Tab-separated table of C-alpha atoms in Angstrom:
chain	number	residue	atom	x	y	z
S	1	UNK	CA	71.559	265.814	50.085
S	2	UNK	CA	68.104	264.581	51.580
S	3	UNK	CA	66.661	263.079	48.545
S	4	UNK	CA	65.639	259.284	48.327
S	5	UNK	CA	66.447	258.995	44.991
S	6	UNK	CA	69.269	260.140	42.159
S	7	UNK	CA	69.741	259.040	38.783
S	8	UNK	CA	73.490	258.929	37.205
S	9	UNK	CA	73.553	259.287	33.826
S	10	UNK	CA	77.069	258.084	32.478
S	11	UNK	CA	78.188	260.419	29.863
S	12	UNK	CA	81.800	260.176	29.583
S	13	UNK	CA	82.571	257.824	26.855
S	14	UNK	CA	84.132	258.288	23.533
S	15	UNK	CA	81.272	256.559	21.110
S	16	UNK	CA	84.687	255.366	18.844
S	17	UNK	CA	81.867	252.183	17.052
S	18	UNK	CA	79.638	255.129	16.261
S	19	UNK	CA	81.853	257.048	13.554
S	20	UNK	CA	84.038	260.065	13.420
S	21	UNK	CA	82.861	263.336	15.155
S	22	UNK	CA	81.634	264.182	18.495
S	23	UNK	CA	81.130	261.416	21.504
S	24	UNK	CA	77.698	260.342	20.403
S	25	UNK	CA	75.948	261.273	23.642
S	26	UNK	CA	76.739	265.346	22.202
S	27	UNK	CA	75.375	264.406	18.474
S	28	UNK	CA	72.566	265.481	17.212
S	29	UNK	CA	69.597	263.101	17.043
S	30	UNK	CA	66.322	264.757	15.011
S	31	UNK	CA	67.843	268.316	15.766
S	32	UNK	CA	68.492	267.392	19.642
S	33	UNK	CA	71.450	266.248	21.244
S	34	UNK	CA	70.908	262.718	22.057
S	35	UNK	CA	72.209	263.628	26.026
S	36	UNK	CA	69.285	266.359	26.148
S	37	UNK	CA	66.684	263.482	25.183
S	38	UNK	CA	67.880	261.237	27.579
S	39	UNK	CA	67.776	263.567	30.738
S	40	UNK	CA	64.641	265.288	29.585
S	41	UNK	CA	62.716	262.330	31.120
S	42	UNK	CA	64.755	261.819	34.479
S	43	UNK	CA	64.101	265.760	35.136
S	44	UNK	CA	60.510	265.623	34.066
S	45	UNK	CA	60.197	263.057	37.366
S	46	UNK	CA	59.289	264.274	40.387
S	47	UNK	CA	60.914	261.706	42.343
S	48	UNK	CA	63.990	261.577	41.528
S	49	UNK	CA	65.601	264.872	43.177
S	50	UNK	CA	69.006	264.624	41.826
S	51	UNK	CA	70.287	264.161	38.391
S	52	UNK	CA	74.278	263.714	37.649
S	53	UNK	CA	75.730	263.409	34.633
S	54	UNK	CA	79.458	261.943	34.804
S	55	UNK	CA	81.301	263.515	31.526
S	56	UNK	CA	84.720	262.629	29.952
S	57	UNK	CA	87.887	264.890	30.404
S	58	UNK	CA	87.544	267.915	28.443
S	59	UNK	CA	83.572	267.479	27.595
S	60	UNK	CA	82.778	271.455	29.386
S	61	UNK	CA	82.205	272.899	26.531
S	62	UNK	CA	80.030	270.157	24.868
S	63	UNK	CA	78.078	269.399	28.102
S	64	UNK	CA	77.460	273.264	28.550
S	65	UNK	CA	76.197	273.978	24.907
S	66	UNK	CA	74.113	270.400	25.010
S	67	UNK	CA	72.124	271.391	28.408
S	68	UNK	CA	71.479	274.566	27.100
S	69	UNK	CA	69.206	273.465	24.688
S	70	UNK	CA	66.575	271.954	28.128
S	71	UNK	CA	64.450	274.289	29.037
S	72	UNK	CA	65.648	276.465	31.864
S	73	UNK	CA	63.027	275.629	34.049
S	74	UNK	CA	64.775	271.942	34.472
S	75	UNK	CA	68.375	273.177	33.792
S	76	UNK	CA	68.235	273.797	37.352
S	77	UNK	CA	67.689	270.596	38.753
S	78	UNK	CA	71.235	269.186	37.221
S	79	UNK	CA	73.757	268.824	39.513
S	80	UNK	CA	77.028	269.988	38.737
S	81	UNK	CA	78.846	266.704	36.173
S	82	UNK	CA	81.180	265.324	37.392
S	83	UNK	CA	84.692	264.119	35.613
S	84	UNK	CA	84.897	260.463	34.756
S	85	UNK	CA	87.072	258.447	34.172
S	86	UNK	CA	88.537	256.034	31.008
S	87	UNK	CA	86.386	253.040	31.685
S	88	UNK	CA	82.697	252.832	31.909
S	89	UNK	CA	83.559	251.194	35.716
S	90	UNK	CA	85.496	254.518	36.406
S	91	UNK	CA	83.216	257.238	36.029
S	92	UNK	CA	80.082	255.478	37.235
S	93	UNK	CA	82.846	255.032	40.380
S	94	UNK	CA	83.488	258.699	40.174
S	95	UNK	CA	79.217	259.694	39.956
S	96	UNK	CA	78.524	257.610	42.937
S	97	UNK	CA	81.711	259.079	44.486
S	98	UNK	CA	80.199	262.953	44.355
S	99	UNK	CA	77.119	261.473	45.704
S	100	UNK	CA	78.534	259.912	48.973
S	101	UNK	CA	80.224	263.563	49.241
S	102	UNK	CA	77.630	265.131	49.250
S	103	UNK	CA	75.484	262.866	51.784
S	104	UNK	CA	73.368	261.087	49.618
S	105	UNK	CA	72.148	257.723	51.083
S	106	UNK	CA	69.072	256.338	48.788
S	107	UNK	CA	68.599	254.943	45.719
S	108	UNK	CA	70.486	255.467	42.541
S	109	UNK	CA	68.844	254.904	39.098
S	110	UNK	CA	71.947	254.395	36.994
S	111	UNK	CA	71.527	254.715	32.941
S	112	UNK	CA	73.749	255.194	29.942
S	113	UNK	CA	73.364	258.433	28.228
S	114	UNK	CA	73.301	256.794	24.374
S	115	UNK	CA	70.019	255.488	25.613
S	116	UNK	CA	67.892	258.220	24.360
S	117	UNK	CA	64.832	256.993	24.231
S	118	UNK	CA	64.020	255.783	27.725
S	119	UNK	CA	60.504	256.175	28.402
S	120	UNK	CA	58.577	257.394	31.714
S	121	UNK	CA	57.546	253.985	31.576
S	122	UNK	CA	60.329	252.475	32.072
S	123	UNK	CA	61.919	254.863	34.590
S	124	UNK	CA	58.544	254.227	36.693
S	125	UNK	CA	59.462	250.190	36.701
S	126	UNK	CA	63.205	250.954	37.817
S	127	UNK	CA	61.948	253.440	40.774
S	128	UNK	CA	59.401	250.685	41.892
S	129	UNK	CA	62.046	248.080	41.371
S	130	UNK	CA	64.225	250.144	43.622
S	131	UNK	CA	61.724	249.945	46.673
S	132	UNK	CA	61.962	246.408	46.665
S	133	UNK	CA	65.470	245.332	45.753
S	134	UNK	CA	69.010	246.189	46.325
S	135	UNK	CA	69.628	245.278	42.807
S	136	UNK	CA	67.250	245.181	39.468
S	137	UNK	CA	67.488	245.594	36.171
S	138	UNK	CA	65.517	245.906	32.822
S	139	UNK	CA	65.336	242.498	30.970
S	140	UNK	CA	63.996	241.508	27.671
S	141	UNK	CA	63.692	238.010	26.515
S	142	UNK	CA	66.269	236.938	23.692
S	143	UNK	CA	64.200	236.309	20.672
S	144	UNK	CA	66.373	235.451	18.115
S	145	UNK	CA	68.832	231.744	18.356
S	146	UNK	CA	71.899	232.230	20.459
S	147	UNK	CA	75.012	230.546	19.423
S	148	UNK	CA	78.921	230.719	21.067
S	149	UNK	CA	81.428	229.933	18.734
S	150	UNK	CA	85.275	229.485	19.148
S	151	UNK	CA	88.340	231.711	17.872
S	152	UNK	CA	87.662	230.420	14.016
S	153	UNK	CA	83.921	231.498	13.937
S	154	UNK	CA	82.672	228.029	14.243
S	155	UNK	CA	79.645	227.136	16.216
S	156	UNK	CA	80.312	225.214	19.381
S	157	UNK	CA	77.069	225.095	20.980
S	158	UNK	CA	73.442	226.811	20.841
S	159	UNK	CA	72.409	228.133	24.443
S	160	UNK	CA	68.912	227.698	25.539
S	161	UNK	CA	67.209	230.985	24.931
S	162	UNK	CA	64.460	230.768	27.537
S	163	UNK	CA	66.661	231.395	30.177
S	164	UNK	CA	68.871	234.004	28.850
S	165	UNK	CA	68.041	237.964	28.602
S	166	UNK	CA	69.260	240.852	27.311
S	167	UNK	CA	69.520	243.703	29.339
S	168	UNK	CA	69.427	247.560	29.447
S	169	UNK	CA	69.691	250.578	31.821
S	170	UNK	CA	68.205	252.387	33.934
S	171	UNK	CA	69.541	249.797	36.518
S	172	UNK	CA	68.049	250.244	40.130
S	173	UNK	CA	70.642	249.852	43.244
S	174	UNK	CA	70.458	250.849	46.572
S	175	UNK	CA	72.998	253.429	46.993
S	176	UNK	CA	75.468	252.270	49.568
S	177	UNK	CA	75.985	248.625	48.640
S	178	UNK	CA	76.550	249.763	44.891
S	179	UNK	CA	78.834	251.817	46.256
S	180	UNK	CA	80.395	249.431	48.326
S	181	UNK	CA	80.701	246.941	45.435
S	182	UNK	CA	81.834	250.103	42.987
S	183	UNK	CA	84.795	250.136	45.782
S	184	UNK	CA	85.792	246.898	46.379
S	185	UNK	CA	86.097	246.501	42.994
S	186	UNK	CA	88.763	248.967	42.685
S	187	UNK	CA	90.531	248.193	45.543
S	188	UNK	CA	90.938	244.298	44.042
S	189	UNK	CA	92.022	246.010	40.618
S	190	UNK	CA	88.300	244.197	39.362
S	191	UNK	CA	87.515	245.909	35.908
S	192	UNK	CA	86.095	244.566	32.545
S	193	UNK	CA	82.599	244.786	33.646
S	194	UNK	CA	79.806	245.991	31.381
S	195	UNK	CA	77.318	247.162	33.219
S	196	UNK	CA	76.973	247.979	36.687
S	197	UNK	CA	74.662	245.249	38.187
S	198	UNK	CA	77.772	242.947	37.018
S	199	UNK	CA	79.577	244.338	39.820
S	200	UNK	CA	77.035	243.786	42.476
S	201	UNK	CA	77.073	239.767	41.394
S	202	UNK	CA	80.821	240.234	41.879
S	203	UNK	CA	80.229	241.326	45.475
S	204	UNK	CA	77.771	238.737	45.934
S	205	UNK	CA	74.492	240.244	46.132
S	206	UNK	CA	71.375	238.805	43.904
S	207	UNK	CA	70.073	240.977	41.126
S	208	UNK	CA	66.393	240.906	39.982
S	209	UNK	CA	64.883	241.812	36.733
S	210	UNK	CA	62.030	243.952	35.423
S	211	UNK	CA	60.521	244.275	32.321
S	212	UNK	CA	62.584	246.425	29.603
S	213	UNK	CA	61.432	248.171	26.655
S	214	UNK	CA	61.929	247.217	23.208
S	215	UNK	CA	61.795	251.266	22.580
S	216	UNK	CA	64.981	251.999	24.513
S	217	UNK	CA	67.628	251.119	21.966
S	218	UNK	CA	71.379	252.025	22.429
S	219	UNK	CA	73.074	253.896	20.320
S	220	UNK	CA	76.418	252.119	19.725
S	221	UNK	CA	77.403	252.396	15.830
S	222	UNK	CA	77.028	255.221	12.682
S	223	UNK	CA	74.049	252.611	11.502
S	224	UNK	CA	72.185	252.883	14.555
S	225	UNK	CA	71.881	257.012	14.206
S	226	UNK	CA	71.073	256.212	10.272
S	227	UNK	CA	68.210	254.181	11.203
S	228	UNK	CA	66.829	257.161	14.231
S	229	UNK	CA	67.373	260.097	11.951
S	230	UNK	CA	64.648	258.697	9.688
S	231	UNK	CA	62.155	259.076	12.587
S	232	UNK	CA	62.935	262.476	12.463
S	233	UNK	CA	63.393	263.062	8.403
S	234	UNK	CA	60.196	262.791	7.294
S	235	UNK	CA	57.878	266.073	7.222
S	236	UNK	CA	55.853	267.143	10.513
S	237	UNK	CA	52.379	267.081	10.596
S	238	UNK	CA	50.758	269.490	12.981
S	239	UNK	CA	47.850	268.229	15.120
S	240	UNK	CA	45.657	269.798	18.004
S	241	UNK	CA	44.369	267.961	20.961
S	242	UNK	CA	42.261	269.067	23.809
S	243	UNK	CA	41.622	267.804	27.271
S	244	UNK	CA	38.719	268.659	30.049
S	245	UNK	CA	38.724	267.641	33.874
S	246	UNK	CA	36.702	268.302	36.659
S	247	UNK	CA	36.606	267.333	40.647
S	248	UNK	CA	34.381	268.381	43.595
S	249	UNK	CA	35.257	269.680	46.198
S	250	UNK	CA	35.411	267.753	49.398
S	251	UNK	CA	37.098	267.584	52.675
S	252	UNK	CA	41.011	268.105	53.071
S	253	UNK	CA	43.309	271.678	53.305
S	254	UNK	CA	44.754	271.959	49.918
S	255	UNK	CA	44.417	271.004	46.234
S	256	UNK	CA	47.226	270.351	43.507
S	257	UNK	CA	46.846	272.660	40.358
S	258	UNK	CA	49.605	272.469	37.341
S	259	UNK	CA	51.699	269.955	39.976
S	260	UNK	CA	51.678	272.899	42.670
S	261	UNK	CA	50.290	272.777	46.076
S	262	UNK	CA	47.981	275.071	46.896
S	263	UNK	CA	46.554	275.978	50.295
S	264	UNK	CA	42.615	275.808	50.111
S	265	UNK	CA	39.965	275.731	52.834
S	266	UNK	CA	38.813	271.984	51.053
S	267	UNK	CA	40.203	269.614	48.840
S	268	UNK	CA	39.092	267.231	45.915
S	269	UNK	CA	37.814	264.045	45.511
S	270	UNK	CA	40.056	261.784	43.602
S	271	UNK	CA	41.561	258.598	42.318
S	272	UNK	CA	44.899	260.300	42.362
S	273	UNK	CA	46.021	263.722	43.587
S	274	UNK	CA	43.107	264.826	41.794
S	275	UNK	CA	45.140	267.703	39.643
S	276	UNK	CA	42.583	268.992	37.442
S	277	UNK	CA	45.216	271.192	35.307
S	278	UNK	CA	47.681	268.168	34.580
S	279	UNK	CA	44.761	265.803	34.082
S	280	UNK	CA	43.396	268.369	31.249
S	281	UNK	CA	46.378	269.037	29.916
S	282	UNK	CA	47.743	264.892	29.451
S	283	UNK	CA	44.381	264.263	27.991
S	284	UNK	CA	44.857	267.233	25.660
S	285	UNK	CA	48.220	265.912	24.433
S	286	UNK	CA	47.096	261.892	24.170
S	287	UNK	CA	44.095	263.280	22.315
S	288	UNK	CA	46.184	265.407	19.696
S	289	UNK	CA	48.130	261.994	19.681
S	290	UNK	CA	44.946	259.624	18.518
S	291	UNK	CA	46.161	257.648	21.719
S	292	UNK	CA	43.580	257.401	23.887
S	293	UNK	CA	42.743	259.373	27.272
S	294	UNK	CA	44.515	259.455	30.480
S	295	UNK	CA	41.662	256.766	31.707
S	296	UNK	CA	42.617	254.117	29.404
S	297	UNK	CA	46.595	254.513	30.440
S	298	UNK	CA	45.908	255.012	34.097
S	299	UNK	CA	42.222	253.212	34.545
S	300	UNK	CA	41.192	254.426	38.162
S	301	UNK	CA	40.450	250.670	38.857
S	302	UNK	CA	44.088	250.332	39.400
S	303	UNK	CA	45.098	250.698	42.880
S	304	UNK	CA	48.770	251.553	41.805
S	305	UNK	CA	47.098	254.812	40.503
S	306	UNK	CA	45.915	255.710	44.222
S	307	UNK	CA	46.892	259.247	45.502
S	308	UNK	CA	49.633	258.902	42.927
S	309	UNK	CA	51.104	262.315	41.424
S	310	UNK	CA	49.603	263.651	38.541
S	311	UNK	CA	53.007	265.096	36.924
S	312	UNK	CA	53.730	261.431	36.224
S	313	UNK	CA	50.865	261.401	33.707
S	314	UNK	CA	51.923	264.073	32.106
S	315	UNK	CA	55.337	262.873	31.790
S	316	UNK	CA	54.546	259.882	29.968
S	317	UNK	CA	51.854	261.906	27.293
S	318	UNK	CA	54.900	264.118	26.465
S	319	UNK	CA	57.375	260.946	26.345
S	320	UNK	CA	54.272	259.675	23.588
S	321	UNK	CA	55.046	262.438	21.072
S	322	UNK	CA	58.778	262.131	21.574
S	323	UNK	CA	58.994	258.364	20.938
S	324	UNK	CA	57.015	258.656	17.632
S	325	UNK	CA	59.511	261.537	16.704
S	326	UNK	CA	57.606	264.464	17.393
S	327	UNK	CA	57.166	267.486	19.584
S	328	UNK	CA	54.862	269.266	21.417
S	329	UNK	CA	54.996	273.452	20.461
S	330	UNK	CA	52.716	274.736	22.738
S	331	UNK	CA	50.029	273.588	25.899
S	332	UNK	CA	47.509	276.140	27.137
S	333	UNK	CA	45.418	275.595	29.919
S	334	UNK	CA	42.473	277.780	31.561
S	335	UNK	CA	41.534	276.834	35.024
S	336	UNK	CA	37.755	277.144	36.459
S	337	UNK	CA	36.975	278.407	39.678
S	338	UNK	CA	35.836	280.546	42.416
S	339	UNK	CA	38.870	279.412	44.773
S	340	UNK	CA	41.569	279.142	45.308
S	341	UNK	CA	42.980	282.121	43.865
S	342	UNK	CA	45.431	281.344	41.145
S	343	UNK	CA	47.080	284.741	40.468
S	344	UNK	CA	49.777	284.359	43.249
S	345	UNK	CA	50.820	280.847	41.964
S	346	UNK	CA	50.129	281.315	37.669
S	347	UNK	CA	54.334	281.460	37.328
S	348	UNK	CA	54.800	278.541	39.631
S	349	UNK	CA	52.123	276.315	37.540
S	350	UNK	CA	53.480	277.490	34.401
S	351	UNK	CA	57.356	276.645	35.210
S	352	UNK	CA	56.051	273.289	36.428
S	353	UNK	CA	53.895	272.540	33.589
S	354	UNK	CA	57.319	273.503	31.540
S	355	UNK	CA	59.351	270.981	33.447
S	356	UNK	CA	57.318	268.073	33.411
S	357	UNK	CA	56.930	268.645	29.773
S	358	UNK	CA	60.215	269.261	28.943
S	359	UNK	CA	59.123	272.577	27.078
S	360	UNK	CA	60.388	276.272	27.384
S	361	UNK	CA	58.536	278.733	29.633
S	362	UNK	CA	57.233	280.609	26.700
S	363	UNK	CA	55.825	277.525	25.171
S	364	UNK	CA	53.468	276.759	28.150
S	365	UNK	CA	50.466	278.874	28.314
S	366	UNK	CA	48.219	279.142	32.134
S	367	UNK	CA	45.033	281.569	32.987
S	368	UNK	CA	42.556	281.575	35.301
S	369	UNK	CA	38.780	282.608	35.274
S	370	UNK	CA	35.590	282.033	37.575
S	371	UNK	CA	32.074	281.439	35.881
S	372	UNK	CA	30.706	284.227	36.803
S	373	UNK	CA	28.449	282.732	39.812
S	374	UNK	CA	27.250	279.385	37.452
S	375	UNK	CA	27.280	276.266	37.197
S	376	UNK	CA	29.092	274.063	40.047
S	377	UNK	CA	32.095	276.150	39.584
S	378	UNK	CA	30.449	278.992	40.309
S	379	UNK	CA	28.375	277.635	43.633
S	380	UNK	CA	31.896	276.721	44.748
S	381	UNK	CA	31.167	272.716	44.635
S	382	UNK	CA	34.583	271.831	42.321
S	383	UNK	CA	37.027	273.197	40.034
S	384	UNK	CA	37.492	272.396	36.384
S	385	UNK	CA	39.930	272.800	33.935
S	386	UNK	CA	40.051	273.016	29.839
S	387	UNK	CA	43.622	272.209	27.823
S	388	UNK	CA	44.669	272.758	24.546
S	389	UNK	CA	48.273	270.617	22.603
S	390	UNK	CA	49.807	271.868	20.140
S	391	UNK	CA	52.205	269.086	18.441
S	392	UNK	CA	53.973	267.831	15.740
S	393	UNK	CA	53.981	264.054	14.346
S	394	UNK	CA	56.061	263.012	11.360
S	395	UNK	CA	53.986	262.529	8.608
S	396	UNK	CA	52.429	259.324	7.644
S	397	UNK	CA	54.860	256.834	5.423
């Protein structure tokens, strides 16, 4: 397993505060299961190259008939789950476990799977939190007054709130001192912790903290799916967006169309990877949103934004209509130019458009046309590239 980064998504507990019925991480959240919406943005980045799930004993069935509902063009990039165990401790043990089998040696993005609204966002600050520490975690400062009180309920003290935080997952680790810690742990019969960057303070390393998101609530009791389901009760309202992008052409030996690499005799000038396709179709999307244009979330002034990969943008457009509680039913996108030839990769584009969006192959649309001789396009100075979203927003309270 060559891949610098995996994300284990802990799936294998019981959800007993949320209510009769299934383990909440196999319930159905706005006609999804909550444990599709919470990988859909882990498989949608191109970084991360492996995604576990750890599941509880007997979950095969519900695991199977949850991850058939993701599109099958990311289906494939779930590793097999692995069994966990009855603590939380256990099976995260048991994820990182099948990942030392299996050779993996980077960095581990570990997140709880009743956290279905983690945002691209976020899972951006955790990878860049994971280049520079063995240990970090998302924090959010503790607004309200925090009290502890003794057996009887009665106050004893009120802690100072400017130094305390509450925190969430995905947690950051490099791999092999997590799973050091995970192990020494077990072999001093260490167990209680909550979460796992408890641990690594138990083995002595220092954690840091990035910034959380309010967004990325837990779902812990029946109340907590009450209060989600509404996001998703009211009536959908369907809106259209559309998005335009252009580059010249300029030295290099390939360009990126629809997040594929493509062999050319030049390549584009560009802030980023200079992906025409994506570019057109996350403005498309933002724009059917009212939320801007990809400019205004990713200003070219930035120097983050330098050579970075364009699937990332579109990532966090499609993460926009899913945290307001809608979807996205269909993306089309016609691509402008004399060359490259896009005929041998149109099915490649299209599958990748479908992952990063988290949509089904039949929901992406991709063609190709020259201008005819015209324009820039047609003197063979640049490509362009025109988009089209389809999506649905809940309706207005």
């Amino acid at each position: 397993m060559t891949s610098a980064v995996a994300a284990l998504i802990v799936a294998a507990g019981r959800g007993l505060r949320a209510g009769a019925g299934s383990p909440k991480q196999y319930r159905q959240l706005g006609g999804v299961p909550v444990l599709c919406r919470t990988l859909a943005p882990f498989l949608a980045e191109s970084r991360i190259g492996t995604v576990l799930v750890v599941t509880g004993a007997g979950d095969g069935e519900r695991y199977d008939d949850a991850i058939g509902q993701l599109p099958e063009s990311v289906r494939t990039r779930l590793a097999a789950p692995v069994e966990g165990g009855e603590t939380r401790q256990d099976s995260v043990r048991a994820g990182l476990e099948a990942l030392a089998a299996a050779g993996f040696t980077g960095s581990v993005l570990v997140h709880d799977a009743a956290r279905p609204f983690v945002s691209p966002t976020l899972i951006e600050r955790a990878l860049a939190a994971s280049a520079e520490h063995a240990a970090a975690i998302p924090a959010l400062a503790v607004t309200d007054t925090v009290k502890r009180i003794d057996t009887t309920g009665q106050i004893e003290e009120t802690l100072p709130r400017e130094q305390l935080v509450s925190v969430q997952t995905p947690q950051a680790f490099a791999f092999q001192p997590l799973l050091a810690a995970h192990r020494a742990a077990y072999a001093a019969a260490a167990d209680g912790f909550t979460d796992d960057s408890a641990i690594m303070e138990w083995a002595g390393h220092r954690v840091a903290t990035f910034a959380g998101d309010p967004m990325n609530l837990k779902l812990t009791y029946a109340e907590d799916f009450e209060l989600t389901e509404r996001r998703f009760a009211r009536p959908l309202v369907t809106r259209t967006g559309t998005g335009y992008d252009v580059h010249a052409f300029a030295e290099g030996d390939h360009v990126w169309l629809g997040g594929i690499r493509i062999p050319h005799s030049r390549g584009v000038t560009a802030h980023s990877d200079g992906d025409v396709a994506l570019h057109a179709l996350t403005d498309a999307v933002l724009g059917a949103l009212a939320d801007g244009d990809i400019g205004s979330h990713f200003p070219p002034s930035d120097p983050q934004w330098r050579g970075a990969s364009s699937d990332r943008f579109l990532a966090f457009a499609a993460e926009r209509v899913h945290q307001r509680g809608g979807r996205i039913d269909h993306l089309d996108l016609t691509i402008v130019c004399e060359g490259p030839k896009i005929g041998p990769h149109r099915d490649a584009i299209r599958a990748r458009i479908a992952a990063i969006a988290g949509l089904r192959l039949d929901q992406v649309g991709t063609k190709a046309t020259t201008s005819e001789r015209l324009g820039f396009t047609g003197r063979g100075e640049g490509l362009a590239a025109l988009a089209t979203a389809t999506i649905r927003l809940p309706e207005p309270e």
